[in-house]
Coordinates of C-alpha atoms in Angstrom, one line a residue:
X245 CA -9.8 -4.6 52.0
X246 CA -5.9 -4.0 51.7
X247 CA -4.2 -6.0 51.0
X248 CA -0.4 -4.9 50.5
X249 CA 3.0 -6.2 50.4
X250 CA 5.9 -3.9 51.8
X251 CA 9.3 -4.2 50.6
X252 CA 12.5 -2.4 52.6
X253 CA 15.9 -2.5 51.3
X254 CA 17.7 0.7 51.8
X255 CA 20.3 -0.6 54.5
X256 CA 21.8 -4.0 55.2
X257 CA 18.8 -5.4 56.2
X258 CA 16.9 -7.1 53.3
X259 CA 12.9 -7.6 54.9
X260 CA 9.2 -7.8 52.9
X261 CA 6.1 -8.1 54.9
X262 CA 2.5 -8.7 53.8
X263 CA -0.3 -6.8 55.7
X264 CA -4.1 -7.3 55.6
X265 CA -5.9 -3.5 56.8
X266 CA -3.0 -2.1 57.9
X267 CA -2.3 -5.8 60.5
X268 CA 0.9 -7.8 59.8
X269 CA 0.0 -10.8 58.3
X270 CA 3.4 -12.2 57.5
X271 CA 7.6 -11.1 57.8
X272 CA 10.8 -12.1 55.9
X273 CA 13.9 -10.6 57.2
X274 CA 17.7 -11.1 57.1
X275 CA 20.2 -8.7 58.9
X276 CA 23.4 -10.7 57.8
X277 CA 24.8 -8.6 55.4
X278 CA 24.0 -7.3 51.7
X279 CA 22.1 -10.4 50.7
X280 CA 19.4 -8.4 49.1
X281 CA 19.6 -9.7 45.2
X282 CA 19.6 -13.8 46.6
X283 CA 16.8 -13.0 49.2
X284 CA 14.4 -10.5 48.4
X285 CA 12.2 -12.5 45.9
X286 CA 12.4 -15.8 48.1
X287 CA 11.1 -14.0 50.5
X288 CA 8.3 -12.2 48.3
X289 CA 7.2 -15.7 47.3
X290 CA 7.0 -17.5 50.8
X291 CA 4.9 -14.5 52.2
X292 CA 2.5 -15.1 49.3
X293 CA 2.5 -18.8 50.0
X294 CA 1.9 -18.6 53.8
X295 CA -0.7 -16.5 53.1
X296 CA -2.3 -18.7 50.1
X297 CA -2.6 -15.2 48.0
X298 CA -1.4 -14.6 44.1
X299 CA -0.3 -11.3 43.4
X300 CA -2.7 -10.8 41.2
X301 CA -4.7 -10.4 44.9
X302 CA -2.4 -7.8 46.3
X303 CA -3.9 -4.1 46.9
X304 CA -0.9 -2.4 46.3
X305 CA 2.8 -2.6 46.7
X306 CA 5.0 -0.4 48.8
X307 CA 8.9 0.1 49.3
X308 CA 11.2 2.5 50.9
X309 CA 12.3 4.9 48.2
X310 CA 15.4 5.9 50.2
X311 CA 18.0 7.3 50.8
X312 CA 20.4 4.5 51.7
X313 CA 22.6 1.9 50.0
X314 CA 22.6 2.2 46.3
X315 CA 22.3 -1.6 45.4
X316 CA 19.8 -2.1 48.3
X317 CA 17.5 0.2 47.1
X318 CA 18.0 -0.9 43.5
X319 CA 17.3 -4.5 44.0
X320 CA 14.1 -3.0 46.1
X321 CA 12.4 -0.6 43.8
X322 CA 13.5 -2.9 40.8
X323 CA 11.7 -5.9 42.5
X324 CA 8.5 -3.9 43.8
X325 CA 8.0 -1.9 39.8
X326 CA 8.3 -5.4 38.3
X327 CA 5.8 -7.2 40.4
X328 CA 3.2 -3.9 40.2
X329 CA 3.8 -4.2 35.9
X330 CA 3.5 -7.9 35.6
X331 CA 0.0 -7.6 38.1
X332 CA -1.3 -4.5 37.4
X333 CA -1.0 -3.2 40.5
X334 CA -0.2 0.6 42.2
X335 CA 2.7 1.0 43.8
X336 CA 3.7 3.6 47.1
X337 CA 7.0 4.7 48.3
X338 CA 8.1 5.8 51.4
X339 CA 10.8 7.9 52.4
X340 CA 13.1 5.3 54.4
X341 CA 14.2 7.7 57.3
X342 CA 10.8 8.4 57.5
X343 CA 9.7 4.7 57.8
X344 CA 12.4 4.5 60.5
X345 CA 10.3 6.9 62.3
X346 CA 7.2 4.8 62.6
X347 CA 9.2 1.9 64.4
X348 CA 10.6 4.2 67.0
X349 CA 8.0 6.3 68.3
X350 CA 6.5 3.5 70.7
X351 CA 10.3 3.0 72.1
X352 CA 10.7 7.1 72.1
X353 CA 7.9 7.3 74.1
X354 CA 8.7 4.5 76.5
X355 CA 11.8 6.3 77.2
X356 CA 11.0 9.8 77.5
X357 CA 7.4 9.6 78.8
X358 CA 4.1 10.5 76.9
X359 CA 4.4 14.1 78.3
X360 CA 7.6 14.9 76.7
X361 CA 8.0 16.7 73.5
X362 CA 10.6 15.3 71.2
X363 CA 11.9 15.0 67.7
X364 CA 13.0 12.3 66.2
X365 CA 16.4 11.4 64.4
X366 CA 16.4 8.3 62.1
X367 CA 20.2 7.7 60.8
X368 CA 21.3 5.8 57.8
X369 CA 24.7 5.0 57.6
X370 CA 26.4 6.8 54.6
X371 CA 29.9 5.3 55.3
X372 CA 33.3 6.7 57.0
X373 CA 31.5 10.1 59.1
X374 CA 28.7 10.3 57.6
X375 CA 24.9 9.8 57.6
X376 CA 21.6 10.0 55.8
X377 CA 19.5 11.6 58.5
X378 CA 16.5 14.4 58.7
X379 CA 14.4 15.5 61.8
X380 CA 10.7 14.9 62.3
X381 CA 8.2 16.0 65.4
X382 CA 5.8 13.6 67.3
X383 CA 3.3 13.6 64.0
X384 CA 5.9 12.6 61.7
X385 CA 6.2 15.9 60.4
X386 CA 9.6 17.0 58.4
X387 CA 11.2 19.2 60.4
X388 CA 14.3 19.3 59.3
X389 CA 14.6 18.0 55.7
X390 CA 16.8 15.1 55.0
X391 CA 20.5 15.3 53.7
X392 CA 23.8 13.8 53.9
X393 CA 25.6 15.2 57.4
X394 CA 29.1 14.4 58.0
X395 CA 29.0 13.9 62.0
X396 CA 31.0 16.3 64.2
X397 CA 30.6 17.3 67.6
X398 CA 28.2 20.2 66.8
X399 CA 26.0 18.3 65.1
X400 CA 22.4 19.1 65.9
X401 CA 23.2 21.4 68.7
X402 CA 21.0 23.9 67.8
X403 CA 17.8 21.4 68.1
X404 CA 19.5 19.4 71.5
X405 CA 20.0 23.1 73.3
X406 CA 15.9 23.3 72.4
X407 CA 14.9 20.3 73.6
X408 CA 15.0 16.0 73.3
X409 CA 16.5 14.6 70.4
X410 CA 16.1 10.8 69.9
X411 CA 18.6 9.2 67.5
X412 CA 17.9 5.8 66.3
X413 CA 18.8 4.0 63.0
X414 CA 22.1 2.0 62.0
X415 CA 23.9 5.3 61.7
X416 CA 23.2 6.6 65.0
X417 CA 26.2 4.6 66.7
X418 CA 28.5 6.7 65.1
X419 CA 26.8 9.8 66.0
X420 CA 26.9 8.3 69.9
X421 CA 30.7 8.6 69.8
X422 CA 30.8 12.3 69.1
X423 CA 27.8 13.9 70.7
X424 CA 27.5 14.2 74.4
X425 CA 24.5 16.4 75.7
X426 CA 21.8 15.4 78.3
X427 CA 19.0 16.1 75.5
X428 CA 20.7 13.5 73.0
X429 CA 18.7 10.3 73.2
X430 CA 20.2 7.1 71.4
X431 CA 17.7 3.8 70.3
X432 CA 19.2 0.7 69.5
X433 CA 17.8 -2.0 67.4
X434 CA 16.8 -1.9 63.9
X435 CA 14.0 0.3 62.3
X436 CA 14.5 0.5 58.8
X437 CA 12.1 -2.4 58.4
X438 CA 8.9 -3.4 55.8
X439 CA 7.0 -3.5 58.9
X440 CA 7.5 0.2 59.9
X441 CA 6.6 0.9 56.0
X442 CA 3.0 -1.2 56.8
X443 CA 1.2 2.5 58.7
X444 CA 1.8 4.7 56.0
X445 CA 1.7 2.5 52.9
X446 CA -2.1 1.8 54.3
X447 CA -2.7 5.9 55.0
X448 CA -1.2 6.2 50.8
X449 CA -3.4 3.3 50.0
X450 CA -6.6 5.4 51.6
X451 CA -5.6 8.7 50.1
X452 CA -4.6 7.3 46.2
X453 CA -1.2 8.3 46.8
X454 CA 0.7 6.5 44.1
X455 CA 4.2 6.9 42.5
X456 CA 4.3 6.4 38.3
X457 CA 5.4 2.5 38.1
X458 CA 7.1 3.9 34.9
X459 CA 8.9 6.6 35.8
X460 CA 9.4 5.9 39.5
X461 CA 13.4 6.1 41.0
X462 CA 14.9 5.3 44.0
X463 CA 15.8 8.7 46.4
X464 CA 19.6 8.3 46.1
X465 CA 20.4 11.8 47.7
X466 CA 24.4 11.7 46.5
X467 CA 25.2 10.3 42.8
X468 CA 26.7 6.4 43.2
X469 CA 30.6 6.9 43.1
X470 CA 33.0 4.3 41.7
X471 CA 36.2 4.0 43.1
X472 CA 39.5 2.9 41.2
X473 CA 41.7 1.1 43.1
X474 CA 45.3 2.9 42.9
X475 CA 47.3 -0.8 43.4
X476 CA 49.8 -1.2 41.1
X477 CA 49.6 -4.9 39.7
X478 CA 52.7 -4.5 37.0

């Protein structure tokens, strides 16, 4: 049995699940700003309670590893590496565009039809123009690898003149405003969620594919920049 609690803070939306076998057992989420630090372990602790479970009974523990916000994903990780030390548990990551990917497919294909070949876009919003995005095929496989993209109107032309592109994720609005081509595809809703992460923290479970609790970091992708503020106060 599996037994595994999923943890996803890389964006605005703060959300935990606990899943038995790869099934959802129990959610926690909150999509009303950066609440992350207040939230995540309330949540943690009525998930175990609803399902009458210690942590000491958990399989594993899992969390997207980024990239996204820099807090979010701090409070994330830091929550997920203290509960796998204090109950000696392993602990998974999960690329979070990635994740992303799992929740859209089912709406992708609803869309586009089973018989259409497609690639999917998950978007993290990276503030002002840009995003946090990569490209994956209908198997989840990286196809374009994941960076920082400041969105123009060229963006991803070479892969919409191929074929469907389907952009989904909280940065994809911003992309909508600037690309205009029959191939682009845009989702709405939110998919950078612990129950996307529940699928392939259960195929890592299966295969032994575990991250050092000690060592472990978040994927940032750009160093965390502090800004100044040039106002004059005397």
């Amino acid at each position: 049995m599996a037994l595994v609690l999923t943890i996803e803070t890389s964006t605005d939306v703060c959300s935990a699940a606990l899943s038995k076998d790869g099934q959802l057992l129990c959610y926690r989420e909150n999509s009303e700003g950066f609440s992350h630090a207040a939230l995540l372990a309330v949540f943690i602790d009525e998930l175990l309670k609803e399902a009458a479970v210690t942590p000491k009974q958990l399989s594993a523990v899992c969390v997207g590893r980024g990239p996204g916000s820099y807090t979010g994903l701090r409070i994330g990780v830091s929550t997920a590496k203290g509960i796998c030390y204090a109950a000696e548990l392993p602990l998974i990551a999960v690329d979070s565009l990635l994740l992303m990917c799992y929740g859209a497919m089912e709406m992708a294909k609803t869309r586009l039809g089973d018989s259409n070949s497609f690639l999917l876009c998950p978007m993290i919003d990276a503030r002002r123009m840009e995003v946090y995005s990569a490209l994956y095929d209908e198997t989840f496989q990286l196809v374009d690898p994941v960076k920082a993209v400041i969105i123009e109107p060229s963006s991803f032309a070479s892969f919409l003149e191929k074929g469907k592109v389907v952009f989904f994720g909280n940065g994809a609005a911003k992309c909508k405003e600037f690309i205009d081509h029959p191939n682009a595809i845009f989702l709405e809703g939110n998919y950078a969620s612990a129950k996307n992460l529940i699928t392939p923290a259960l195929d890592a479970f299966k295969n032994s594919d575990f991250v050092d609790v000690a060592y472990f970091e978040p994927f940032y992708l750009k160093d965390f920049v502090i800004t100044t503020s040039k106002k004059k106060y005397f």
